[in-house]
Coordinates of C-alpha atoms (C1' of nucleotides) in Angstrom, one line a residue:
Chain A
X12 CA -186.1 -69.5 -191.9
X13 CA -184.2 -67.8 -195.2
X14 CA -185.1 -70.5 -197.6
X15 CA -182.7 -68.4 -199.8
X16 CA -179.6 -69.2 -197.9
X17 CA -180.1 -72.7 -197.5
X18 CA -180.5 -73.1 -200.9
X19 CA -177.2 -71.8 -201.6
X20 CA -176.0 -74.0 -198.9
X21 CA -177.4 -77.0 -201.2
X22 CA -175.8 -76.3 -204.4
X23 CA -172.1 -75.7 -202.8
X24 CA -172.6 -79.0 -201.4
X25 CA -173.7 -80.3 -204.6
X26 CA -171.4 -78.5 -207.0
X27 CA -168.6 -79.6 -204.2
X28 CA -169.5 -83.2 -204.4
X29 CA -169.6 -83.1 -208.1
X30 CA -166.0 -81.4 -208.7
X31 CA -165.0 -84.0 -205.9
X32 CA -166.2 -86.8 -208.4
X33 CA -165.0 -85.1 -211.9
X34 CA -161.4 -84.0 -210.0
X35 CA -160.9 -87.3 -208.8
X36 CA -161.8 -89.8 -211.9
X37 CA -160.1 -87.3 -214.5
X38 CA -158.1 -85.1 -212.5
X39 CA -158.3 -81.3 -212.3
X40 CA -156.7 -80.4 -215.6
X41 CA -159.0 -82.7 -217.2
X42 CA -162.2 -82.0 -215.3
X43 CA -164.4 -79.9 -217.3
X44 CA -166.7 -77.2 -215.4
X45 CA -169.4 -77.6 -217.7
X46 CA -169.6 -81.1 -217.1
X47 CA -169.3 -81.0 -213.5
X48 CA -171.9 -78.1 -213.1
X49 CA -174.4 -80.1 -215.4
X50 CA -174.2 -83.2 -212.9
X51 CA -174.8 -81.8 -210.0
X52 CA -177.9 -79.9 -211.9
X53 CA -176.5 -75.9 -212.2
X54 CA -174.7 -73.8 -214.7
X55 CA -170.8 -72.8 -214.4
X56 CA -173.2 -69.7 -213.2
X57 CA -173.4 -70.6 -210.2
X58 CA -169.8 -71.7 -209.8
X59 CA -168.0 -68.7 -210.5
X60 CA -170.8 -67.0 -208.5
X61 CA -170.3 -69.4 -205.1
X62 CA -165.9 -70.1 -205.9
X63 CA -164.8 -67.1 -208.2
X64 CA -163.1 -69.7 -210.4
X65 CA -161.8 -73.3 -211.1
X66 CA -159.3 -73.1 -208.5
X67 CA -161.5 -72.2 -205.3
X68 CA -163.7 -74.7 -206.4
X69 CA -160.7 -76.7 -205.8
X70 CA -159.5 -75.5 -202.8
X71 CA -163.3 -76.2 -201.0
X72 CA -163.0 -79.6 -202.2
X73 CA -159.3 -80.2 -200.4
X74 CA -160.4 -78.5 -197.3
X75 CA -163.6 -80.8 -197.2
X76 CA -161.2 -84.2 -198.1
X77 CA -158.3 -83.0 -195.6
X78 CA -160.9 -82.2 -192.5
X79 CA -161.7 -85.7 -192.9
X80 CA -158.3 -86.9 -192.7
X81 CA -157.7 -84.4 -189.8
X82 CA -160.9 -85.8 -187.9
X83 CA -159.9 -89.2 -188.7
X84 CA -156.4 -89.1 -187.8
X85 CA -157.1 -87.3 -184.4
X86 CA -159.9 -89.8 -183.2
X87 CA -157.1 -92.4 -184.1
X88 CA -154.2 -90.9 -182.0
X89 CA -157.0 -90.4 -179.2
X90 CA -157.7 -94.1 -178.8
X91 CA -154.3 -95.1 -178.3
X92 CA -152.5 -96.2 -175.0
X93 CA -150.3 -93.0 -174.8
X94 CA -149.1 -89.9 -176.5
X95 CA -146.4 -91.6 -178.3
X96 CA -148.4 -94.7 -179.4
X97 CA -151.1 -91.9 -180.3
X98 CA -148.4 -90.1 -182.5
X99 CA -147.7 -93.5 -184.5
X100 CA -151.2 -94.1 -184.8
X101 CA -151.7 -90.8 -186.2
X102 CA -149.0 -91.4 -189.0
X103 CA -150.6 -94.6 -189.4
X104 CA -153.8 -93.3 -190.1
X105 CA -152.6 -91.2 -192.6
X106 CA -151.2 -93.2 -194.6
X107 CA -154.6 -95.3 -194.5
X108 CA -156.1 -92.7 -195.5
X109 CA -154.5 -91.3 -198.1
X110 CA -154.8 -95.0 -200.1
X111 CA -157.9 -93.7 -201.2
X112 CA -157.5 -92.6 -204.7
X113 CA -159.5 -89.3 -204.7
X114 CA -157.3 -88.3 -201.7
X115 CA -153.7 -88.9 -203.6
X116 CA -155.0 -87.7 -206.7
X117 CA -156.8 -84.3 -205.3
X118 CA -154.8 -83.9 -202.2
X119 CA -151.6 -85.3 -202.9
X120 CA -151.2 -84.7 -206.5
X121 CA -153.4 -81.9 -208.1
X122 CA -153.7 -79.9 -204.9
X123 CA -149.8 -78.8 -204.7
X124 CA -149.9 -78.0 -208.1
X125 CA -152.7 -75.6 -208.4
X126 CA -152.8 -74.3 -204.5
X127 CA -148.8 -74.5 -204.0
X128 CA -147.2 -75.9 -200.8
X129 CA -150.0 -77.8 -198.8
X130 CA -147.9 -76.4 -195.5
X131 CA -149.7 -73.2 -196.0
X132 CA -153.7 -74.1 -196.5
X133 CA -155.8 -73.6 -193.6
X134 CA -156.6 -77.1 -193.5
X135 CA -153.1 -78.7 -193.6
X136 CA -152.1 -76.4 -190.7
X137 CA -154.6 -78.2 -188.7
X138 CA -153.3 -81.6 -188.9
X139 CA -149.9 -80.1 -188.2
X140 CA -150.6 -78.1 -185.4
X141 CA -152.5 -81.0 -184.0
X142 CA -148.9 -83.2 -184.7
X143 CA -147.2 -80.3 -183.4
X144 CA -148.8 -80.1 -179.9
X145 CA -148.3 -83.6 -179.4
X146 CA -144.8 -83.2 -180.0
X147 CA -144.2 -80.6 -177.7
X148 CA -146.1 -82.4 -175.5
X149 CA -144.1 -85.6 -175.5
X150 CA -140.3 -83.8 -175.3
X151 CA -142.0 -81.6 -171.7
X152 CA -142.4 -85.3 -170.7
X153 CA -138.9 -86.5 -171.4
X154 CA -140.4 -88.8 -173.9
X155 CA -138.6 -86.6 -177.1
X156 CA -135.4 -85.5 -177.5
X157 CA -135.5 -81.2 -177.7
X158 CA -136.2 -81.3 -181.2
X159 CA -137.8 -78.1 -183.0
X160 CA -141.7 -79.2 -182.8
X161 CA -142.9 -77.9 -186.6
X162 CA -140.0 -78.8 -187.9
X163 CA -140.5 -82.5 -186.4
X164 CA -144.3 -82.5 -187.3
X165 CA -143.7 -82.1 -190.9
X166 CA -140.9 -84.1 -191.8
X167 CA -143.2 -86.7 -190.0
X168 CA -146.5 -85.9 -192.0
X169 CA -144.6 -85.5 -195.5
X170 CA -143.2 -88.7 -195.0
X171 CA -146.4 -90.2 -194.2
X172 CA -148.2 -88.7 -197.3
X173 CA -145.2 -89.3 -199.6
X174 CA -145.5 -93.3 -198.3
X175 CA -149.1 -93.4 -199.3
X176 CA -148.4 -92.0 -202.7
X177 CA -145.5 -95.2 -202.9
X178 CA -147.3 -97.8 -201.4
X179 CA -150.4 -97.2 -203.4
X180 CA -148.3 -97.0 -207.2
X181 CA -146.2 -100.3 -205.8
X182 CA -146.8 -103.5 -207.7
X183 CA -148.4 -105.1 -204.3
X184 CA -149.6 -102.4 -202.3
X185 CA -151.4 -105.0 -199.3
X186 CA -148.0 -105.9 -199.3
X187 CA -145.7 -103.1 -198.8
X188 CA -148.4 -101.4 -196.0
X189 CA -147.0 -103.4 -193.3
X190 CA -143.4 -102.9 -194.5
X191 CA -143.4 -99.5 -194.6
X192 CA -145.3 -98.8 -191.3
X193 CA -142.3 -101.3 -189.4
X194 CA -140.0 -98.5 -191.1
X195 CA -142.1 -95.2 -190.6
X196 CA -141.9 -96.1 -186.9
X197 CA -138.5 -96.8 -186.9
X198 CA -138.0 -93.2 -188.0
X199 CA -140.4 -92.0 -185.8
X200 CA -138.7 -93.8 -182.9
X201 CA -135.4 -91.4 -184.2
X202 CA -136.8 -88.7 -182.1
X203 CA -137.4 -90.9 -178.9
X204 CA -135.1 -89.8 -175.9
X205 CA -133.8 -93.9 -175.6
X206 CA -135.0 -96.1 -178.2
Chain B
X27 CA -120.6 -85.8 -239.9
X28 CA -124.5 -85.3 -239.9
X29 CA -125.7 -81.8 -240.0
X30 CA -129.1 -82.9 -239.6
X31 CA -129.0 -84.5 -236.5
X32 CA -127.0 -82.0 -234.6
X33 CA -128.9 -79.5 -236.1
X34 CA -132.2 -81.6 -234.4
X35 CA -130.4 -82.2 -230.7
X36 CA -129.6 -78.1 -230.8
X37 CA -133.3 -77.5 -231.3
X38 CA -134.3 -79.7 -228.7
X39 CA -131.7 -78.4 -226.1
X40 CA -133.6 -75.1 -227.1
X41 CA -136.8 -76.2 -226.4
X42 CA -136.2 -77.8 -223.1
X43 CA -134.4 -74.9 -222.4
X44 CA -136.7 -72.6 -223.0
X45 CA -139.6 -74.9 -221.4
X46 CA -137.7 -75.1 -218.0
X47 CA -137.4 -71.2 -218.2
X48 CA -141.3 -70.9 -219.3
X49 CA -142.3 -73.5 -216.6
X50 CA -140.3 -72.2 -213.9
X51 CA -141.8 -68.4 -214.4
X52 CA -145.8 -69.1 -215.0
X53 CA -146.0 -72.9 -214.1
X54 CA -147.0 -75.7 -216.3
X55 CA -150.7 -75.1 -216.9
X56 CA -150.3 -71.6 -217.5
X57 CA -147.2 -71.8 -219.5
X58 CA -148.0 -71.2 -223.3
X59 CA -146.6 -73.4 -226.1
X60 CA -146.6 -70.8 -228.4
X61 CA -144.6 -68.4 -226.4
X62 CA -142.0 -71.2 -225.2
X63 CA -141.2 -72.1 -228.9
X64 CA -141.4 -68.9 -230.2
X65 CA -138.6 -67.8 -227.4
X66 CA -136.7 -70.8 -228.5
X67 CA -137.2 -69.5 -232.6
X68 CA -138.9 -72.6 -233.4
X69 CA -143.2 -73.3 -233.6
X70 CA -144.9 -75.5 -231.9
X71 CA -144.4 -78.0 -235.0
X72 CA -140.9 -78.9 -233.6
X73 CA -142.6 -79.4 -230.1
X74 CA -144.9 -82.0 -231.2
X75 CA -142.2 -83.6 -233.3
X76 CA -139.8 -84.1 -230.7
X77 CA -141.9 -84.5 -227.9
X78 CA -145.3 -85.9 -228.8
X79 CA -147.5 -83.4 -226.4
X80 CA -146.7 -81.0 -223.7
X81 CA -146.4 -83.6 -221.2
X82 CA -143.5 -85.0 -223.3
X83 CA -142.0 -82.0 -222.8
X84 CA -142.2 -81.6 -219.2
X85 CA -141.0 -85.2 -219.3
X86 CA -137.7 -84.2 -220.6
X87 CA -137.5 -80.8 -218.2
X88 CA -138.2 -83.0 -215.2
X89 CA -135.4 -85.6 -216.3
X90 CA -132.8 -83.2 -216.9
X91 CA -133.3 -81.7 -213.5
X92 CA -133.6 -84.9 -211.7
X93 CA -130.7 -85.8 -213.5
X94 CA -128.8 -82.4 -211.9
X95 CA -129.9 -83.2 -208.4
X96 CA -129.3 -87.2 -208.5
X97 CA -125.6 -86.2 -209.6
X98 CA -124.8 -83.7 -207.1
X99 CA -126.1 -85.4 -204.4
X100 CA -124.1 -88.8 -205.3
X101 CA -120.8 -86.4 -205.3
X102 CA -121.7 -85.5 -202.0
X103 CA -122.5 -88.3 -200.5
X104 CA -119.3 -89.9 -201.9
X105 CA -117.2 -87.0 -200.3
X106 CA -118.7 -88.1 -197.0
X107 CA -116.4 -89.6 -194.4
X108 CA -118.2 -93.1 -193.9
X109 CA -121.4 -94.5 -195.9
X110 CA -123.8 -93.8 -192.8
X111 CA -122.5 -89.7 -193.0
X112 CA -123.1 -90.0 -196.9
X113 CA -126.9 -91.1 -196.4
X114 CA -127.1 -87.6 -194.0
X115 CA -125.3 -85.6 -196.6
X116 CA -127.2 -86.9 -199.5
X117 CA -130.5 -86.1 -197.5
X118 CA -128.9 -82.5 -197.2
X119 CA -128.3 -82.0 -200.6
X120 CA -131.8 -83.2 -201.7
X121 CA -133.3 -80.6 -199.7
X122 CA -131.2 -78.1 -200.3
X123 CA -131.0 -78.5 -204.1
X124 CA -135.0 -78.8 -203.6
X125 CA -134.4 -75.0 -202.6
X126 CA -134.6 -73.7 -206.1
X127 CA -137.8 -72.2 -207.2
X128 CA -137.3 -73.7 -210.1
X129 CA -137.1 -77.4 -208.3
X130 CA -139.8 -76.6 -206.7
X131 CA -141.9 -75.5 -209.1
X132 CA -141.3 -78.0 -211.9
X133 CA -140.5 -81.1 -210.0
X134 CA -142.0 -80.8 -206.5
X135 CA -145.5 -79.3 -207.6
X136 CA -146.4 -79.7 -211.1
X137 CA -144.5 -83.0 -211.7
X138 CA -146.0 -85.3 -209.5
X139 CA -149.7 -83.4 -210.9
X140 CA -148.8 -84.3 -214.5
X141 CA -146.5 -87.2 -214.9
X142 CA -147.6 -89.0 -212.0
X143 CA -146.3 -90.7 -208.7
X144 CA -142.8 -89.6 -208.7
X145 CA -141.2 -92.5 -207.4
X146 CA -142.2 -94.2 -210.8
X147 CA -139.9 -92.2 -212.8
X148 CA -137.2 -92.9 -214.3
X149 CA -135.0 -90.5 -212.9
X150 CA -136.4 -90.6 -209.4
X151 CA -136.0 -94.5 -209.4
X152 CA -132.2 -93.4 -210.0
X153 CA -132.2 -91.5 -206.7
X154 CA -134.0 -94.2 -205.0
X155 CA -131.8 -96.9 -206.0
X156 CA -128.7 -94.9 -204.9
X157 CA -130.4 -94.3 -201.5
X158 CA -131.6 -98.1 -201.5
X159 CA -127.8 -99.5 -202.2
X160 CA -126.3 -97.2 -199.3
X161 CA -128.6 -98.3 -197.2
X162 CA -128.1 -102.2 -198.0
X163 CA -124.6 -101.7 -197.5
X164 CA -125.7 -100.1 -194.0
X165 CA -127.7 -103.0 -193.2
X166 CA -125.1 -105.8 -193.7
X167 CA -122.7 -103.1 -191.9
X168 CA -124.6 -103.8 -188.8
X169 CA -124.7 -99.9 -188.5
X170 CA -128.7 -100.3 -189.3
X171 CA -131.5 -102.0 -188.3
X172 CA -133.1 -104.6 -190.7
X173 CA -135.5 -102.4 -192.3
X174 CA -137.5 -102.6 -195.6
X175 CA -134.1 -101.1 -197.6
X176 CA -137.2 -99.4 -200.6
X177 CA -139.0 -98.1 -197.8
X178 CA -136.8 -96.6 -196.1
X179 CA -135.3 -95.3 -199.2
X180 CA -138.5 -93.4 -199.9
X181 CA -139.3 -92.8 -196.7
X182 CA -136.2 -90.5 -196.2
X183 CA -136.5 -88.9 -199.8
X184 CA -139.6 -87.9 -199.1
X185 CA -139.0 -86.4 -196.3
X186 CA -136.5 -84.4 -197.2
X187 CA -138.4 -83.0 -200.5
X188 CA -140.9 -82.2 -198.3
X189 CA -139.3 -80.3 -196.3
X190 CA -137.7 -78.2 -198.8
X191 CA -141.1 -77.1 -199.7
X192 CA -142.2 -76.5 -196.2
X193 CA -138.9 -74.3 -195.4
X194 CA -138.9 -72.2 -198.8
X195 CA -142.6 -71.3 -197.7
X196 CA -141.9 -70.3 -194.4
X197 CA -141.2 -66.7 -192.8
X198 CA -137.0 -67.1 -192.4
X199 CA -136.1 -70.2 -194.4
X200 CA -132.5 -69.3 -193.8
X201 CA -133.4 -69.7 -189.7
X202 CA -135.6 -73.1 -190.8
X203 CA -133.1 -74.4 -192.4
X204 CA -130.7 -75.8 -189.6
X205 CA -133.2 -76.4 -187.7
X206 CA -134.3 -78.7 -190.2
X207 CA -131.3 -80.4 -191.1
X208 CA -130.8 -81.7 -187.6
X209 CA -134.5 -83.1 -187.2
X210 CA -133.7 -84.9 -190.3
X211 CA -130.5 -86.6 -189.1
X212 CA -132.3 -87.7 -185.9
X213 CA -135.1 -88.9 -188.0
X214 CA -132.7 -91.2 -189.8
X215 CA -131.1 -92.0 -186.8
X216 CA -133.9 -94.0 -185.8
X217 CA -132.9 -96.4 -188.4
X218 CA -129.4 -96.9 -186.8
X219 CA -129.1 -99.9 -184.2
X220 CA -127.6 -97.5 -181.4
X221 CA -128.5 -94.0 -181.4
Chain C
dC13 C1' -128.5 -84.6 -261.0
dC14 C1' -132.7 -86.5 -259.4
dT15 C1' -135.7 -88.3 -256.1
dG16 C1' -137.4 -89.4 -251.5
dT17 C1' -137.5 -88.6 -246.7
dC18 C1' -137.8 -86.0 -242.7
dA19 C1' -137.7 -82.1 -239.6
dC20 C1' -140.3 -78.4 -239.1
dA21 C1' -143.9 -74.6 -240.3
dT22 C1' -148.6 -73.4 -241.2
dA23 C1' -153.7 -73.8 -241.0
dC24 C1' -157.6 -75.5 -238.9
dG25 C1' -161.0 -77.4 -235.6
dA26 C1' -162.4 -78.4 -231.1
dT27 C1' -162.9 -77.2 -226.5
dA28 C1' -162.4 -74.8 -222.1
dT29 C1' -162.1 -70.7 -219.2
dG30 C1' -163.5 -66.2 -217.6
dT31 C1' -166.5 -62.2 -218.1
dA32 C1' -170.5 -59.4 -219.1
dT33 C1' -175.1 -59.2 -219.3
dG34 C1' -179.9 -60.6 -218.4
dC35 C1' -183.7 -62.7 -215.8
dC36 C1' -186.5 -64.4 -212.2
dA37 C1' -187.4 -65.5 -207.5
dC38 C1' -187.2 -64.2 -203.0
dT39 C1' -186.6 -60.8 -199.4
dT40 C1' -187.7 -56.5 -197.2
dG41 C1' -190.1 -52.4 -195.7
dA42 C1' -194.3 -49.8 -195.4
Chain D
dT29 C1' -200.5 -57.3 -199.1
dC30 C1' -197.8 -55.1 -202.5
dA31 C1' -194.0 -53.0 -204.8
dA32 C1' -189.3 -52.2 -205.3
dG33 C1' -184.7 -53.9 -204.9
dT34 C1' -181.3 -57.3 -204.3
dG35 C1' -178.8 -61.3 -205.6
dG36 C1' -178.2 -66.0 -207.0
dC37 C1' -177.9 -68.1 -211.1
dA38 C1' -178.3 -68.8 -216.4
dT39 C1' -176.9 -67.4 -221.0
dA40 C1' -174.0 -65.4 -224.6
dC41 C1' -169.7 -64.0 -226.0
dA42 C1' -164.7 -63.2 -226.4
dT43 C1' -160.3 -65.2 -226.0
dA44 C1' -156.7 -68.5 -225.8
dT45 C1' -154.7 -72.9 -226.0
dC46 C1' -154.0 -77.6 -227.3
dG47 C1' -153.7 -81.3 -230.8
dT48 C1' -153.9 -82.7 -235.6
dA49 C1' -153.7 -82.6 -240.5
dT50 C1' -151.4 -80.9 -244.2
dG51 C1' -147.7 -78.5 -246.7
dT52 C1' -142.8 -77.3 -247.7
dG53 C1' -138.0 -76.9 -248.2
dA54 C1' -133.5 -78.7 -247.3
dC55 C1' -130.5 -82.5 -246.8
dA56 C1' -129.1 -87.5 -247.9
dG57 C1' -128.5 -91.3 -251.0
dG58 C1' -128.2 -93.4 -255.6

DNA sequence: CCTGTCACATACGATATGTATGCCACTTGA
DNA sequence: TCAAGTGGCATACATATCGTATGTGACAGG
């Protein structure tokens, strides 16, 4: 067993979970490495060793936050009736999900900023590849109109994210959750062959 | 006639100028103040008067733009043949207006990071409104569903903004593009009471 | 003509990032 | 088991930028 290794494990996790903290309550301008790197214990030594700089210490922290949503949102779509329930429970889900503070304000609002379009991380392509087959999936059954499938998965997914970001700023966000899920659907249902 | 407050307005056109042209090229974060007002022949004294900080300055770059967009897609939509063709067109503009690097760089990515939720700007709320009254109208029209008119509103913005990001960052964006465009209209289209 | 105000310039301090260097623990091979 | 080497991490330094505090010169009003 390399003792070394899983060391080194340990401290990305902690240096990781500690950016995740300082990113979220001050946002990433704001965050200071020193501070962040004295929490979880190390020196900005061992960052710049384990991320090369401030911003792959940021990207590790929205992959870790968006494989979460992705895991999240997938069980969701599984547990519903049919594909096209699934695909509105997916949408739902991420909304839900990105309600969380630390999600808006590292994924939604630092993360395009200092990693440019989230269509092009690794982690983002997930989720809409995962949209994206159950898309293609649904028009082969008749259930879709031929629409183009990536095209269709990320209007769907910005507007999801974009709603979270509204809802959450909105004078009565419990409020304007159940409002703007009746019209997400709606949309939605603008692909369905009959409606 | 008062020589000293033209003289003032001039400088600050110059300094927004110059700060749209700075932000643009090298982003907010790594855009220098120094630089920005030297290119503009003024120091970073004038900034501060004028502005406060630098986010008072992107403040006034994001409004001008915002302004840009909200009135070209308003002419557009108003050249439209009926008010439910003007929502589609207006959609279009958005994301083709969102085209330029310069959109997408200032007001796409490092807007939202450093002023915030978008849809609580001033500008933006302009947009939103316009988008909200058309869709009113739709509603009492009959042509569209009862839907949350805000949500929707946003709902449909969003969308489109995000899909200008997602088809400037693809391989062909000129092939994404109509593609695009039509899963948008039948997106809205699920808003109408017969599709 | 004189005085005050204001827009802007200059000088300074604080702080953060990135790099270069050094050290010590652990691994590896004989 | 021991010795050499590697590498993960700490430390020190150089640089650059922001924000503030202070100064100054020109325009406006009396």
């Amino acid at each position: 067993m390399s003792t070394r290794l899983t060391k080194m494990a340990e401290n990305r996790e902690k240096l990781i979970a500690s950016a995740r903290r300082a990113f979220a309550q001050q946002g990433y301008a704001a965050a200071s490495m020193d501070s962040l790197t004295a929490e979880a214990g190390l020196t900005r030594g061992a960052l710049y060793h384990n991320f090369g700089d401030k911003r792959g210490l940021l990207a590790a922290v929205v992959d870790q936050i968006d494989s979460e949503m992705a895991g999240y949102a997938k069980s969701v779509g599984a547990r519903a009736g049919d594909a096209w329930l699934g695909l509105l429970a997916e949408g739902a889900a991420y909304i839900e999900k990105a309600l969380d503070p630390e999600v808006r304000r590292i994924v939604l609002l630092d993360g395009p900023s200092v990693l440019g379009d989230p269509s092009q991380w690794p982690s983002q392509n997930k989720c809409l590849q995962s949209t994206r087959n159950t898309i293609e999936q649904l028009i082969k059954d008749g259930t879709l109109k031929p629409v183009d499938p990536e095209a269709a998965a990320m209007l769907l997914n910005g507007a999801a994210l974009n709603a979270a970001l509204w809802i959450a700023s909105s004078a009565n966000p419990q409020a304007m959750l159940p409002k703007t899920l009746e019209a997400f659907n709606l949309l939605a249902s603008g692909f369905l062959v009959k409606g």
